[in-house]
Coordinates of C-alpha atoms in Angstrom, one line a residue:
M32 CA 40.5 20.1 63.2
T33 CA 41.2 22.1 66.3
T34 CA 44.7 20.8 66.6
R35 CA 45.4 21.2 62.9
W36 CA 44.3 24.8 62.8
A37 CA 45.7 25.8 66.1
T38 CA 47.9 28.9 65.9
P39 CA 51.3 28.9 67.4
W40 CA 50.5 31.3 70.2
A41 CA 47.5 29.2 71.1
R42 CA 50.1 26.5 72.1
G43 CA 51.9 29.0 74.3
D44 CA 54.5 30.2 71.7
E45 CA 55.2 33.9 71.2
E46 CA 53.1 35.8 68.7
P47 CA 55.0 36.3 65.4
S48 CA 55.5 39.8 64.2
R49 CA 52.9 40.9 61.7
P50 CA 53.9 42.1 58.3
A51 CA 54.1 45.9 58.0
E52 CA 51.0 47.6 56.7
P53 CA 51.3 49.7 53.6
A54 CA 51.1 53.0 55.5
D55 CA 53.9 51.9 57.8
M56 CA 56.0 50.9 54.9
G57 CA 55.5 54.2 53.2
E58 CA 56.6 56.1 56.3
Q59 CA 59.7 53.9 56.7
L60 CA 60.6 54.4 53.0
S61 CA 60.0 58.2 53.4
R62 CA 62.3 58.4 56.4
G63 CA 64.9 56.3 54.7
S64 CA 64.9 58.5 51.6
T65 CA 65.1 61.7 53.7
A66 CA 68.1 60.4 55.7
A67 CA 69.7 59.5 52.4
D68 CA 69.1 62.9 50.9
E69 CA 70.6 64.7 54.0
G70 CA 73.8 62.9 53.7
P71 CA 76.4 62.8 56.5
K72 CA 75.8 64.9 59.5
R73 CA 77.7 68.3 59.5
P74 CA 79.6 69.6 62.5
I75 CA 77.6 72.8 62.6
D76 CA 74.5 70.6 63.3
D77 CA 75.8 70.0 66.8
V78 CA 75.9 73.8 67.6
S79 CA 72.8 75.1 69.2
F80 CA 70.8 77.8 67.5
G81 CA 71.5 80.3 70.3
V82 CA 75.2 79.9 69.9
Q83 CA 75.0 80.4 66.2
V84 CA 73.0 83.6 66.6
A85 CA 75.6 84.9 69.2
A86 CA 78.4 84.0 66.8
W87 CA 76.8 86.0 63.9
W88 CA 76.1 88.9 66.3
S89 CA 79.8 88.8 67.4
I90 CA 81.0 88.9 63.8
C91 CA 78.8 91.9 63.0
V92 CA 79.9 93.8 66.1
L93 CA 83.6 93.1 65.3
L94 CA 83.1 94.3 61.7
I95 CA 81.4 97.5 63.0
L96 CA 84.2 98.1 65.5
A97 CA 86.8 97.5 62.8
A98 CA 85.1 100.1 60.5
I99 CA 84.9 102.6 63.4
T100 CA 88.6 102.0 64.2
A101 CA 89.6 102.5 60.5
L102 CA 87.5 105.7 60.4
G103 CA 89.2 106.9 63.6
A104 CA 92.6 106.2 62.3
L105 CA 91.8 108.0 59.1
L106 CA 90.5 111.1 60.9
S107 CA 93.5 111.0 63.2
H108 CA 95.9 111.3 60.2
V109 CA 94.1 114.6 59.3
Y110 CA 93.7 115.7 63.0
L111 CA 93.8 119.4 62.1
V112 CA 91.0 119.1 59.6
T113 CA 88.9 117.0 61.9
V114 CA 89.2 119.3 64.8
T115 CA 88.7 122.5 62.9
I116 CA 85.7 121.3 60.9
T117 CA 84.1 119.9 64.0
I118 CA 84.5 123.2 65.8
A119 CA 83.2 125.0 62.8
V120 CA 80.0 122.9 62.7
M121 CA 79.4 123.5 66.4
L122 CA 80.0 127.2 66.0
C123 CA 77.6 127.3 63.0
A124 CA 75.0 125.5 65.1
L125 CA 75.4 128.1 67.8
L126 CA 75.2 131.1 65.4
E127 CA 72.6 129.8 62.9
P128 CA 69.5 130.8 65.1
A129 CA 70.7 134.4 65.1
V130 CA 71.0 134.3 61.3
R131 CA 67.4 132.9 61.1
I132 CA 66.2 135.8 63.4
L133 CA 67.8 138.4 61.2
R134 CA 66.3 136.9 58.1
G135 CA 63.0 137.1 59.8
F136 CA 63.5 140.9 59.8
G137 CA 64.0 140.9 56.1
L138 CA 67.8 140.8 55.8
P139 CA 69.1 138.7 52.9
R140 CA 71.0 135.6 54.1
P141 CA 74.5 136.7 53.0
L142 CA 74.2 140.0 54.9
A143 CA 72.7 138.3 58.0
A144 CA 75.3 135.5 58.0
L145 CA 78.2 138.0 57.6
L146 CA 76.9 140.2 60.4
V147 CA 76.4 137.3 62.8
F148 CA 79.8 135.8 61.9
V149 CA 81.6 139.1 62.6
L150 CA 79.8 139.8 65.9
G151 CA 80.2 136.2 67.1
I152 CA 83.8 135.8 66.3
A153 CA 84.5 139.2 67.8
A154 CA 82.8 138.2 71.1
I155 CA 84.8 135.0 71.3
A156 CA 88.1 136.7 70.6
F157 CA 87.4 139.4 73.2
L158 CA 86.6 136.8 75.9
T159 CA 89.7 134.8 75.1
W160 CA 91.9 137.9 75.1
Y161 CA 90.4 139.2 78.3
A162 CA 90.9 135.9 80.2
L163 CA 94.5 135.4 79.0
S164 CA 95.5 139.0 79.7
Q165 CA 94.1 139.0 83.2
I166 CA 95.7 135.7 84.0
A167 CA 99.0 136.8 82.6
A168 CA 98.9 140.1 84.6
A169 CA 98.2 138.2 87.8
K170 CA 100.8 135.5 87.2
D171 CA 103.4 136.9 89.6
V172 CA 100.9 137.5 92.4
L173 CA 99.5 133.9 92.1
I174 CA 103.0 132.4 92.0
T175 CA 103.9 134.3 95.2
Q176 CA 100.6 133.2 96.9
V177 CA 101.1 129.6 95.9
Q178 CA 104.7 129.7 97.3
D179 CA 103.4 131.1 100.6
A180 CA 100.8 128.4 100.7
A181 CA 103.4 125.8 100.0
D182 CA 105.5 127.1 102.9
T183 CA 102.5 126.9 105.2
I184 CA 101.7 123.4 104.2
R185 CA 105.3 122.4 104.6
H186 CA 105.3 123.8 108.2
W187 CA 102.2 121.9 109.0
L188 CA 103.6 118.6 107.6
V189 CA 106.8 118.9 109.6
H190 CA 105.6 120.3 112.9
G191 CA 102.0 119.0 112.8
P192 CA 100.6 115.6 113.8
L193 CA 102.2 113.8 110.8
H194 CA 105.8 114.8 111.7
V195 CA 107.0 114.3 108.2
A196 CA 110.8 114.6 107.6
P197 CA 111.8 118.0 106.2
A198 CA 113.4 116.5 103.1
Q199 CA 110.3 114.6 102.4
A200 CA 108.1 117.6 102.9
D201 CA 110.2 119.6 100.5
K202 CA 109.3 117.1 97.7
Y203 CA 105.6 117.9 98.1
T204 CA 105.8 121.6 98.6
T205 CA 108.9 123.8 98.0
N206 CA 110.7 121.7 95.4
L207 CA 107.4 121.2 93.5
G208 CA 106.7 125.0 93.4
D209 CA 110.3 125.8 92.4
T210 CA 110.2 123.2 89.6
L211 CA 107.0 124.6 88.2
A212 CA 108.3 128.1 88.3
Q213 CA 111.6 127.2 86.7
N214 CA 110.1 125.0 83.9
Q215 CA 107.1 127.1 83.0
G216 CA 108.8 128.2 79.8
N217 CA 109.6 124.6 78.9
I218 CA 106.0 123.6 79.5
L219 CA 104.6 126.4 77.3
S220 CA 107.1 125.6 74.6
G221 CA 106.1 121.9 74.7
V222 CA 102.5 122.8 74.3
A223 CA 103.4 125.1 71.4
S224 CA 105.4 122.4 69.7
Q225 CA 102.6 120.0 69.9
A226 CA 100.2 122.5 68.4
S227 CA 102.7 123.4 65.6
G228 CA 103.1 119.8 64.7
A229 CA 99.6 119.8 63.2
L230 CA 100.4 122.7 60.7
G231 CA 100.2 125.3 63.5
I232 CA 97.4 127.1 65.4
L233 CA 97.1 129.8 62.9
S234 CA 96.3 127.6 59.9
G235 CA 93.7 125.7 62.0
A236 CA 92.1 129.0 63.2
V237 CA 91.9 130.3 59.6
L238 CA 90.4 127.1 58.3
C239 CA 87.9 127.1 61.2
L240 CA 86.8 130.7 60.5
F241 CA 86.4 130.1 56.7
A242 CA 84.5 126.9 57.2
T243 CA 82.2 128.6 59.7
L244 CA 81.5 131.5 57.4
F245 CA 80.8 129.2 54.4
M246 CA 78.4 127.1 56.4
L247 CA 76.5 130.2 57.6
L248 CA 76.3 131.5 54.0
D249 CA 75.1 128.2 52.7
N250 CA 71.3 127.7 52.3
G251 CA 71.4 124.0 52.6
S252 CA 73.0 123.0 49.3
M253 CA 75.9 121.3 51.1
W254 CA 73.6 119.1 53.1
R255 CA 71.5 118.3 50.0
W256 CA 74.6 117.2 48.3
V257 CA 75.4 114.9 51.2
V258 CA 71.9 113.4 51.0
R259 CA 72.3 112.7 47.3
L260 CA 75.4 110.6 48.1
A261 CA 73.1 108.0 49.7
P262 CA 71.2 105.4 47.7
V263 CA 67.8 106.6 46.4
H264 CA 65.8 104.4 48.8
S265 CA 67.7 105.7 51.8
R266 CA 67.7 109.4 51.1
A267 CA 64.5 110.1 53.0
H268 CA 66.0 108.4 56.1
V269 CA 69.3 110.3 55.8
A270 CA 67.4 113.6 55.5
T271 CA 65.2 112.7 58.5
A272 CA 68.2 111.8 60.6
G273 CA 70.1 114.9 59.5
A274 CA 67.3 117.3 60.4
A275 CA 67.0 115.6 63.9
A276 CA 70.7 115.8 64.3
W277 CA 70.9 119.5 63.5
R278 CA 68.0 120.3 65.8
T279 CA 69.8 118.4 68.6
L280 CA 73.2 120.1 68.0
T281 CA 71.6 123.5 67.9
A282 CA 69.7 122.9 71.2
Y283 CA 72.8 121.5 72.8
M284 CA 75.1 124.4 71.9
R285 CA 72.4 126.9 73.0
S286 CA 72.0 125.1 76.3
L287 CA 75.8 124.8 76.8
V288 CA 76.5 128.5 76.3
L289 CA 73.5 129.7 78.3
L290 CA 74.1 127.5 81.3
G291 CA 77.8 128.2 81.2
G292 CA 77.1 132.0 81.3
I293 CA 74.6 131.6 84.1
N294 CA 76.9 129.5 86.2
A295 CA 79.7 132.0 85.7
L296 CA 77.6 135.1 86.5
A297 CA 76.1 133.4 89.5
M298 CA 79.5 132.7 91.0
V299 CA 80.8 136.3 90.5
P300 CA 78.9 137.7 93.6
A301 CA 80.0 134.7 95.7
M302 CA 83.6 135.1 94.8
W303 CA 83.4 138.9 95.2
I304 CA 81.9 138.7 98.7
A305 CA 84.6 136.1 99.7
G306 CA 87.3 138.5 98.5
L307 CA 88.9 136.2 96.0
P308 CA 91.4 137.7 93.5
L309 CA 90.9 137.3 89.8
V310 CA 87.1 137.2 90.0
A311 CA 86.6 138.0 86.3
P312 CA 89.2 135.5 84.9
L313 CA 87.8 132.8 87.3
A314 CA 84.3 133.5 86.0
V315 CA 85.5 133.1 82.4
L316 CA 87.2 129.8 83.6
I317 CA 83.9 128.6 85.0
F318 CA 82.2 129.5 81.7
L319 CA 84.8 127.6 79.6
G320 CA 84.6 124.7 82.0
S321 CA 80.9 124.5 81.7
L322 CA 81.4 123.8 77.9
V323 CA 82.7 120.3 78.9
P324 CA 79.9 118.5 80.6
L325 CA 80.5 117.3 84.2
I326 CA 84.3 117.1 84.1
G327 CA 84.9 120.6 82.9
V328 CA 82.8 122.1 85.7
I329 CA 84.6 119.9 88.2
V330 CA 88.1 121.0 87.0
A331 CA 87.1 124.7 87.0
G332 CA 85.6 124.3 90.5
V333 CA 88.8 122.6 91.8
I334 CA 90.9 125.5 90.5
V335 CA 88.5 128.1 92.2
C336 CA 88.7 126.2 95.5
L337 CA 92.5 125.9 95.3
I338 CA 92.8 129.7 94.8
A339 CA 90.4 130.2 97.7
L340 CA 92.4 127.8 99.8
V341 CA 95.7 129.6 99.0
T342 CA 94.4 133.1 99.5
K343 CA 91.7 132.9 102.1
G344 CA 92.0 129.6 103.9
V345 CA 90.2 126.3 104.4
A346 CA 86.8 127.7 105.4
T347 CA 86.5 130.0 102.4
A348 CA 87.5 127.1 100.1
I349 CA 84.8 124.9 101.6
V350 CA 82.2 127.6 101.2
M351 CA 83.2 128.2 97.6
A352 CA 82.9 124.4 96.8
V353 CA 79.4 124.3 98.4
V354 CA 78.2 127.4 96.6
L355 CA 79.5 126.1 93.2
V356 CA 77.8 122.8 93.7
L357 CA 74.5 124.4 94.7
I358 CA 74.6 126.8 91.7
V359 CA 75.5 124.2 89.2
Q360 CA 72.8 121.8 90.5
L361 CA 70.1 124.4 90.9
F362 CA 70.4 126.0 87.5
G363 CA 71.2 122.7 85.8
N364 CA 68.1 121.0 87.2
L365 CA 65.8 124.1 86.7
L366 CA 66.9 125.6 83.5
N367 CA 68.3 122.6 81.6
P368 CA 64.9 120.9 81.0
I369 CA 63.5 124.3 79.9
I370 CA 66.3 125.1 77.4
L371 CA 66.8 121.6 76.1
G372 CA 63.5 119.9 76.6
K373 CA 63.9 116.4 75.1
A374 CA 66.4 117.5 72.4
V375 CA 69.3 115.9 74.3
D376 CA 67.8 113.1 76.3
L377 CA 70.8 111.4 77.8
H378 CA 71.1 109.9 81.3
P379 CA 73.7 111.5 83.5
L380 CA 75.6 108.2 83.7
A381 CA 75.7 108.1 79.9
I382 CA 77.1 111.6 79.9
L383 CA 79.8 110.7 82.4
V384 CA 80.8 107.5 80.5
T385 CA 80.8 109.4 77.2
V386 CA 83.0 112.3 78.5
T387 CA 85.4 109.8 80.1
A388 CA 85.6 107.7 77.0
G389 CA 86.1 110.8 74.8
T390 CA 88.8 112.0 77.1
L391 CA 90.7 108.7 76.9
L392 CA 90.4 108.5 73.1
A393 CA 91.0 112.1 72.1
G394 CA 91.9 114.2 75.1
A395 CA 90.1 117.5 75.8
F396 CA 88.7 117.5 72.3
G397 CA 87.1 114.1 72.8
A398 CA 85.6 115.3 76.1
F399 CA 84.2 118.4 74.4
V400 CA 82.6 116.6 71.4
G401 CA 81.7 113.3 73.0
V402 CA 78.3 114.2 74.5
P403 CA 77.0 116.1 71.4
L404 CA 78.1 113.3 69.1
V405 CA 76.3 110.7 71.1
A406 CA 73.2 112.9 71.4
V407 CA 73.2 113.6 67.7
L408 CA 73.5 109.9 66.8
N409 CA 70.8 108.9 69.4
N410 CA 68.2 111.4 68.2
G411 CA 69.0 110.7 64.5
V412 CA 68.3 106.9 65.1
K413 CA 65.2 107.8 67.0
A414 CA 63.9 110.0 64.2
I415 CA 64.4 107.2 61.6
R416 CA 62.6 104.7 63.8
N417 CA 59.7 107.0 64.5
G418 CA 59.4 107.7 60.7
R419 CA 59.2 111.5 61.1
S420 CA 59.6 113.5 58.0
P421 CA 62.5 116.0 57.9
D422 CA 61.8 119.6 58.8
S423 CA 61.4 122.1 56.1
Q424 CA 63.7 124.6 57.9
E425 CA 67.0 125.4 56.3
V426 CA 70.2 124.0 57.7

């Protein structure tokens, strides 16, 4: 009996595999059916999830850049309209607070807008005329002083420690000054030809003036029309971003003009005490340079220091550079937070990168509008994310 019923593994043989249980068979059948349903493996299955996400992000970024490039190309074809309308919007943001103040005294909007427009444009025209007339009147004196300075530098290069050859020194001093003096007419005509290529300075100025006046006379109907162009579910976001953008631009222009005026007025006593010529035109130059963040002030300061170097010597030029840096830093750090608050919350490095990129893309105009454009976009996006409702003030 024992031998008859002995199992195979009892005799030392290997244990045979047991038949699969019903649960195991169902699992195998399920896996088999799933593999059959999936079909052959696709190549994309071997790409990791992170790489797929990066690829989709890259496609989206490339599409956005393509759209921006197309928009830039379109605006460049109508460069005159782009520049004049942009300047008109910035002028309107600068003059709009004065219109609001006059309306607070009971004046109707058309009368307040017309009064502010006339006074504002008259002030800008007077400053421009004064600066140009003073510089034109002192042109001969400056050319003589520059030539004298070039002769002094040439003498130092030849007879100083460098012992530069006279012919080589002439390339850096005398010949350069003579070339600039002889070709100043060609330089001015070249600038004029570039300006006239975009339908002329006059047509751009007239378009800018009319656009500024119409924007000041408008009570917000143009902006409401722009909001209605957006889909219904997005109009609240567009209105919120627009209100934040307008507040940012108004604060930026106010700060720009106030700080530029303060910098120019603070430099007047320093230049007067140092005995520099053309104090008033140089003050206007510092004011205009302050309108372009960082780079504009640097360019204006370099010109002031060069004139100080030519007319008064190295010591005076160094003193002027130190005074200008102290004034710009002092008033910028003390007054800028008070005037702007958090309206234009941009890091100095972001401002420098923006101005540089704007200069490379669109020259002086790009340097002028780069910072306010980035600030407007930044605060508009922030307003949408914070979910703030648009202000009820008129724009």
